[in-house]
mmCIF file of C-alpha atoms and ligand atoms in Angstrom:
data_model
loop_
_atom_site.group_PDB
_atom_site.id
_atom_site.type_symbol
_atom_site.label_atom_id
_atom_site.label_comp_id
_atom_site.label_asym_id
_atom_site.label_seq_id
_atom_site.Cartn_x
_atom_site.Cartn_y
_atom_site.Cartn_z
ATOM 1 C CA MET A 1 15.056 -29.966 -11.931
ATOM 2 C CA GLY A 2 16.712 -32.188 -9.354
ATOM 3 C CA ASP A 3 16.213 -33.825 -5.999
ATOM 4 C CA PRO A 4 14.532 -31.240 -3.733
ATOM 5 C CA ASP A 5 16.634 -32.567 -0.830
ATOM 6 C CA PHE A 6 19.641 -31.156 -2.672
ATOM 7 C CA ASN A 7 18.082 -28.237 -4.529
ATOM 8 C CA ASN A 8 15.934 -25.326 -3.578
ATOM 9 C CA ILE A 9 12.883 -25.851 -5.843
ATOM 10 C CA PRO A 10 10.383 -22.965 -5.925
ATOM 11 C CA ILE A 11 7.397 -25.364 -6.010
ATOM 12 C CA LYS A 12 4.799 -22.820 -4.936
ATOM 13 C CA TRP A 13 5.742 -20.509 -7.787
ATOM 14 C CA LEU A 14 6.174 -23.321 -10.360
ATOM 15 C CA THR A 15 2.664 -24.606 -9.657
ATOM 16 C CA SER A 16 1.051 -21.164 -9.420
ATOM 17 C CA GLU A 17 -1.673 -20.020 -11.785
ATOM 18 C CA LYS A 18 0.380 -16.888 -12.499
ATOM 19 C CA TYR A 19 3.377 -18.850 -13.804
ATOM 20 C CA ALA A 20 1.090 -21.142 -15.812
ATOM 21 C CA LYS A 21 -0.512 -18.111 -17.455
ATOM 22 C CA GLN A 22 2.893 -16.528 -18.217
ATOM 23 C CA THR A 23 4.043 -19.796 -19.811
ATOM 24 C CA MET A 24 0.801 -20.239 -21.746
ATOM 25 C CA ALA A 25 1.115 -16.747 -23.182
ATOM 26 C CA GLN A 26 4.333 -17.825 -24.924
ATOM 27 C CA ILE A 27 2.686 -20.746 -26.752
ATOM 28 C CA THR A 28 2.009 -20.152 -30.426
ATOM 29 C CA MET A 29 -0.652 -22.394 -31.981
ATOM 30 C CA ASP A 30 0.352 -21.939 -35.615
ATOM 31 C CA LYS A 31 4.136 -22.261 -35.521
ATOM 32 C CA ALA A 32 6.579 -24.528 -33.688
ATOM 33 C CA ARG A 33 9.040 -22.631 -31.515
ATOM 34 C CA SER A 34 12.701 -23.482 -31.397
ATOM 35 C CA SER A 35 13.749 -25.117 -28.107
ATOM 36 C CA LYS A 36 16.342 -22.368 -27.842
ATOM 37 C CA ASP A 37 13.454 -19.964 -27.216
ATOM 38 C CA VAL A 38 11.828 -22.125 -24.561
ATOM 39 C CA ASN A 39 13.398 -21.131 -21.254
ATOM 40 C CA PRO A 40 12.473 -21.393 -17.600
ATOM 41 C CA GLY A 41 10.945 -18.305 -15.982
ATOM 42 C CA THR A 42 12.555 -16.320 -13.212
ATOM 43 C CA PRO A 43 11.219 -17.159 -9.759
ATOM 44 C CA PRO A 44 10.364 -14.183 -7.560
ATOM 45 C CA LEU A 45 12.946 -13.208 -4.959
ATOM 46 C CA PRO A 46 12.403 -15.062 -1.684
ATOM 47 C CA GLU A 47 12.199 -11.922 0.415
ATOM 48 C CA SER A 48 9.617 -9.451 1.535
ATOM 49 C CA PRO A 49 9.660 -6.000 -0.068
ATOM 50 C CA ASP A 50 8.298 -4.433 3.097
ATOM 51 C CA THR A 51 9.233 -1.328 4.954
ATOM 52 C CA THR A 52 9.353 -1.703 8.746
ATOM 53 C CA HIS A 53 8.700 0.676 11.589
ATOM 54 C CA PHE A 54 9.430 0.514 15.301
ATOM 55 C CA SER A 55 8.833 3.015 18.084
ATOM 56 C CA VAL A 56 10.526 3.089 21.491
ATOM 57 C CA MET A 57 10.025 5.228 24.617
ATOM 58 C CA ASP A 58 11.772 4.915 27.969
ATOM 59 C CA LYS A 59 11.271 6.325 31.447
ATOM 60 C CA PHE A 60 14.114 8.815 30.972
ATOM 61 C CA GLY A 61 12.267 10.555 28.154
ATOM 62 C CA ASN A 62 14.295 8.999 25.334
ATOM 63 C CA VAL A 63 12.308 8.290 22.192
ATOM 64 C CA VAL A 64 13.114 6.512 18.931
ATOM 65 C CA SER A 65 10.902 6.535 15.853
ATOM 66 C CA ASN A 66 12.529 4.445 13.131
ATOM 67 C CA THR A 67 11.192 3.636 9.679
ATOM 68 C CA TYR A 68 13.463 1.771 7.286
ATOM 69 C CA SER A 69 12.678 0.626 3.814
ATOM 70 C CA LEU A 70 13.804 -2.254 1.632
ATOM 71 C CA ASN A 71 11.731 -0.963 -1.260
ATOM 72 C CA TYR A 72 11.278 -4.124 -3.347
ATOM 73 C CA SER A 73 14.325 -6.424 -3.435
ATOM 74 C CA TYR A 74 17.222 -5.565 -1.113
ATOM 75 C CA GLY A 75 20.593 -4.462 -2.371
ATOM 76 C CA SER A 76 22.084 -2.532 -5.264
ATOM 77 C CA GLY A 77 25.020 -4.914 -5.735
ATOM 78 C CA ILE A 78 27.371 -2.142 -4.560
ATOM 79 C CA VAL A 79 29.433 -2.231 -1.370
ATOM 80 C CA ALA A 80 30.525 1.180 -0.027
ATOM 81 C CA LYS A 81 34.305 1.247 -0.402
ATOM 82 C CA GLY A 82 36.204 0.345 2.740
ATOM 83 C CA THR A 83 33.084 -0.309 4.817
ATOM 84 C CA GLY A 84 31.795 -3.744 3.836
ATOM 85 C CA ILE A 85 28.303 -2.225 3.875
ATOM 86 C CA LEU A 86 26.020 -3.332 1.068
ATOM 87 C CA LEU A 87 23.980 -0.417 -0.216
ATOM 88 C CA ASN A 88 20.253 -0.766 -0.711
ATOM 89 C CA ASN A 89 18.325 0.082 -3.848
ATOM 90 C CA VAL A 90 15.529 2.649 -3.609
ATOM 91 C CA MET A 91 15.769 3.823 -7.191
ATOM 92 C CA ASP A 92 11.999 3.454 -7.603
ATOM 93 C CA ASP A 93 11.623 6.334 -5.133
ATOM 94 C CA PHE A 94 13.012 8.549 -7.904
ATOM 95 C CA SER A 95 10.855 9.610 -10.814
ATOM 96 C CA ALA A 96 12.489 7.304 -13.359
ATOM 97 C CA LYS A 97 10.570 9.097 -16.089
ATOM 98 C CA PRO A 98 9.010 12.372 -14.940
ATOM 99 C CA GLY A 99 5.244 12.187 -15.351
ATOM 100 C CA SER A 100 5.107 8.365 -15.138
ATOM 101 C CA PRO A 101 3.930 6.645 -11.936
ATOM 102 C CA ASN A 102 6.381 4.688 -9.769
ATOM 103 C CA GLY A 103 5.615 1.367 -8.033
ATOM 104 C CA TYR A 104 3.264 3.128 -5.602
ATOM 105 C CA GLY A 105 1.454 5.063 -8.305
ATOM 106 C CA LEU A 106 3.206 8.313 -7.356
ATOM 107 C CA VAL A 107 3.712 10.663 -10.259
ATOM 108 C CA GLY A 108 6.813 12.797 -9.775
ATOM 109 C CA GLY A 109 8.408 15.561 -11.745
ATOM 110 C CA GLU A 110 11.787 16.752 -12.948
ATOM 111 C CA ALA A 111 12.806 17.774 -9.399
ATOM 112 C CA ASN A 112 12.843 14.104 -8.394
ATOM 113 C CA ALA A 113 14.516 12.830 -11.580
ATOM 114 C CA ILE A 114 17.566 10.584 -11.154
ATOM 115 C CA ALA A 115 20.891 12.403 -10.848
ATOM 116 C CA PRO A 116 24.285 11.601 -9.272
ATOM 117 C CA LYS A 117 24.529 12.332 -5.516
ATOM 118 C CA LYS A 118 20.811 13.141 -5.343
ATOM 119 C CA ARG A 119 18.505 11.617 -2.717
ATOM 120 C CA ALA A 120 15.165 10.238 -3.846
ATOM 121 C CA LEU A 121 11.900 11.461 -2.350
ATOM 122 C CA SER A 122 10.564 9.360 0.493
ATOM 123 C CA SER A 123 7.140 9.006 2.074
ATOM 124 C CA MET A 124 8.657 7.656 5.277
ATOM 125 C CA THR A 125 7.371 9.717 8.190
ATOM 126 C CA PRO A 126 8.872 8.680 11.527
ATOM 127 C CA THR A 127 7.104 10.986 13.968
ATOM 128 C CA ILE A 128 7.564 12.228 17.534
ATOM 129 C CA VAL A 129 4.900 14.563 18.947
ATOM 130 C CA MET A 130 5.983 16.696 21.922
ATOM 131 C CA LYS A 131 3.583 18.189 24.471
ATOM 132 C CA ASP A 132 4.771 20.820 26.950
ATOM 133 C CA GLY A 133 8.347 19.992 25.947
ATOM 134 C CA LYS A 134 7.970 16.278 26.714
ATOM 135 C CA PRO A 135 7.436 13.271 24.380
ATOM 136 C CA PHE A 136 3.711 12.553 24.092
ATOM 137 C CA LEU A 137 3.312 10.347 21.044
ATOM 138 C CA VAL A 138 5.687 8.351 18.865
ATOM 139 C CA THR A 139 4.476 6.682 15.675
ATOM 140 C CA GLY A 140 5.299 5.733 12.098
ATOM 141 C CA SER A 141 4.387 3.189 9.452
ATOM 142 C CA PRO A 142 5.315 1.289 6.313
ATOM 143 C CA GLY A 143 2.963 1.556 3.313
ATOM 144 C CA GLY A 144 4.705 3.383 0.475
ATOM 145 C CA SER A 145 2.771 6.436 -0.630
ATOM 146 C CA ARG A 146 0.152 5.766 2.063
ATOM 147 C CA ILE A 147 2.600 6.294 4.924
ATOM 148 C CA ILE A 148 2.048 10.048 5.116
ATOM 149 C CA THR A 149 -1.754 9.862 5.303
ATOM 150 C CA THR A 150 -1.602 6.883 7.680
ATOM 151 C CA VAL A 151 0.665 8.658 10.165
ATOM 152 C CA MET A 152 -1.285 11.905 9.810
ATOM 153 C CA GLN A 153 -4.534 10.124 10.644
ATOM 154 C CA VAL A 154 -3.093 8.529 13.791
ATOM 155 C CA VAL A 155 -1.877 11.950 14.969
ATOM 156 C CA LEU A 156 -5.184 13.656 14.112
ATOM 157 C CA ASN A 157 -7.172 10.865 15.762
ATOM 158 C CA VAL A 158 -5.255 11.359 19.021
ATOM 159 C CA ILE A 159 -4.954 15.148 19.082
ATOM 160 C CA ASP A 160 -8.087 16.378 17.318
ATOM 161 C CA HIS A 161 -10.489 13.472 17.846
ATOM 162 C CA ASP A 162 -9.343 12.708 21.392
ATOM 163 C CA MET A 163 -8.921 8.985 20.778
ATOM 164 C CA ASN A 164 -6.586 6.826 22.790
ATOM 165 C CA ILE A 165 -3.730 5.287 20.796
ATOM 166 C CA ALA A 166 -5.498 1.938 20.303
ATOM 167 C CA GLU A 167 -8.642 3.590 18.871
ATOM 168 C CA ALA A 168 -6.485 5.877 16.732
ATOM 169 C CA THR A 169 -4.571 2.899 15.354
ATOM 170 C CA HIS A 170 -7.570 0.765 14.519
ATOM 171 C CA ALA A 171 -9.810 3.497 13.041
ATOM 172 C CA LYS A 172 -10.415 3.033 9.289
ATOM 173 C CA ARG A 173 -8.074 4.940 7.014
ATOM 174 C CA VAL A 174 -8.561 7.001 3.878
ATOM 175 C CA HIS A 175 -5.940 8.076 1.352
ATOM 176 C CA HIS A 176 -5.563 10.470 -1.585
ATOM 177 C CA GLN A 177 -2.271 11.010 -3.417
ATOM 178 C CA TRP A 178 -3.267 13.511 -6.111
ATOM 179 C CA LEU A 179 -2.918 10.948 -8.894
ATOM 180 C CA PRO A 180 -4.806 8.739 -9.446
ATOM 181 C CA ASP A 181 -7.564 11.248 -8.681
ATOM 182 C CA GLN A 182 -9.500 9.107 -6.208
ATOM 183 C CA ILE A 183 -10.004 8.565 -2.499
ATOM 184 C CA LEU A 184 -8.889 5.135 -1.432
ATOM 185 C CA ILE A 185 -10.686 3.800 1.644
ATOM 186 C CA GLU A 186 -10.199 0.755 3.819
ATOM 187 C CA PRO A 187 -13.096 -1.721 3.755
ATOM 188 C CA GLY A 188 -15.541 -0.978 6.557
ATOM 189 C CA LEU A 189 -15.419 2.836 6.464
ATOM 190 C CA ASN A 190 -18.716 4.281 7.699
ATOM 191 C CA LYS A 191 -21.294 4.209 4.858
ATOM 192 C CA ASP A 192 -22.534 7.741 5.676
ATOM 193 C CA THR A 193 -18.987 9.060 5.314
ATOM 194 C CA ILE A 194 -18.685 7.357 1.931
ATOM 195 C CA GLN A 195 -21.965 8.934 0.801
ATOM 196 C CA LEU A 196 -20.867 12.377 1.990
ATOM 197 C CA LEU A 197 -17.560 12.045 0.129
ATOM 198 C CA LYS A 198 -19.362 10.980 -3.046
ATOM 199 C CA ALA A 199 -21.815 13.877 -2.692
ATOM 200 C CA LYS A 200 -18.824 16.235 -2.719
ATOM 201 C CA GLY A 201 -17.726 14.744 -6.031
ATOM 202 C CA HIS A 202 -14.996 12.391 -4.847
ATOM 203 C CA LYS A 203 -14.390 9.134 -6.633
ATOM 204 C CA VAL A 204 -14.313 6.632 -3.761
ATOM 205 C CA VAL A 205 -12.440 3.361 -4.286
ATOM 206 C CA THR A 206 -12.279 0.587 -1.689
ATOM 207 C CA SER A 207 -8.740 -0.705 -1.309
ATOM 208 C CA LYS A 208 -8.153 -4.460 -1.586
ATOM 209 C CA ASN A 209 -5.454 -4.170 1.073
ATOM 210 C CA SER A 210 -5.353 -2.443 4.414
ATOM 211 C CA MET A 211 -3.294 0.734 4.693
ATOM 212 C CA GLY A 212 -0.040 0.917 6.585
ATOM 213 C CA SER A 213 0.883 -0.676 9.882
ATOM 214 C CA THR A 214 1.593 1.919 12.551
ATOM 215 C CA GLN A 215 3.563 1.073 15.673
ATOM 216 C CA SER A 216 2.916 3.719 18.286
ATOM 217 C CA ILE A 217 3.362 4.655 21.926
ATOM 218 C CA MET A 218 1.506 7.375 23.809
ATOM 219 C CA TYR A 219 2.684 8.691 27.189
ATOM 220 C CA LYS A 220 -0.102 9.974 29.404
ATOM 221 C CA ASP A 221 -0.462 10.546 33.147
ATOM 222 C CA GLY A 222 2.675 8.561 33.951
ATOM 223 C CA TYR A 223 1.789 5.547 31.797
ATOM 224 C CA PHE A 224 3.078 4.271 28.455
ATOM 225 C CA TYR A 225 0.293 3.049 26.164
ATOM 226 C CA GLY A 226 1.552 1.009 23.209
ATOM 227 C CA SER A 227 -0.512 0.048 20.203
ATOM 228 C CA ALA A 228 0.650 -2.432 17.576
ATOM 229 C CA ASP A 229 -1.222 -2.317 14.295
ATOM 230 C CA THR A 230 -2.317 -5.837 13.389
ATOM 231 C CA ARG A 231 -3.046 -4.849 9.790
ATOM 232 C CA ARG A 232 0.213 -6.659 9.011
ATOM 233 C CA PRO A 233 1.597 -9.763 10.728
ATOM 234 C CA GLY A 234 4.435 -9.557 13.203
ATOM 235 C CA ALA A 235 3.257 -6.485 15.129
ATOM 236 C CA ALA A 236 3.729 -6.451 18.906
ATOM 237 C CA VAL A 237 3.800 -4.214 21.961
ATOM 238 C CA ILE A 238 6.466 -5.017 24.522
ATOM 239 C CA GLY A 239 6.857 -3.328 27.890
ATOM 240 C CA PHE A 240 9.675 -3.958 30.357
HETATM 241 O O1 DON B 301 10.746 5.835 1.129
HETATM 242 C C1 DON B 301 9.671 5.495 0.632
HETATM 243 O O2 DON B 301 8.731 6.281 0.514
HETATM 244 C C2 DON B 301 9.476 4.057 0.156
HETATM 245 N N1 DON B 301 10.767 3.445 -0.003
HETATM 246 C C3 DON B 301 8.619 3.303 1.134
HETATM 247 C C4 DON B 301 8.215 1.929 0.652
HETATM 248 C C5 DON B 301 7.303 1.217 1.579
HETATM 249 O O3 DON B 301 6.827 1.759 2.553
HETATM 250 C C6 DON B 301 6.963 -0.196 1.254
HETATM 251 N N2 DON B 301 6.181 -0.744 2.326
HETATM 252 N N3 DON B 301 5.348 -1.358 2.563
#
């Protein structure tokens, strides 16, 4: 505690219901606790755990599809020798304990177990679709395990369902990742589709959150069509 003009006080967290519940859970009604055991909690890190994607196309036919991931808090505390570059921490993308789910509910096996010099699995799917040898569609998304299905649906919506990139971006999304054995849907998916899925024996669960946030560009008939996915804040299309 101290003057907030001089100290960074995490007021929002200190006054949150979550912190109150955590503190309450430590109270014992039948026995006094030693003050040595009464300690402040640990405030959450003041940073977003999000993965970010951007897509770029230019008139010369150059294309960039870039997804990069913080994966929870940034940094491993290790600087690569001689470079000054702080390495990130994506250890949760490994199967820490084969058979147990990671932070995105993905259940991996021995092949993705932690080992020196090994790269962890990643769902990141930066994508460039070529048509007649020329860039046609560039897309990608954050969203952990849902990235693959999200990107796949944008591509299928454009190619197989003949949608323009805006329709393809805003269409409701569905996701299945083997375990848990359920189809996750975004709120608002067509009720008939839900019924048909249930009739086939699927367990259909409506997600509390939207899925992914694709940033895409489609090149058609001499025009660039950009579509920013407003499922997450900060999305934008810029042309110049
Ligand atoms: O590489 C991966 O699959 C994860 N690090 C991605 C995490 C992620 O997308 C979090 N975003 N919202």
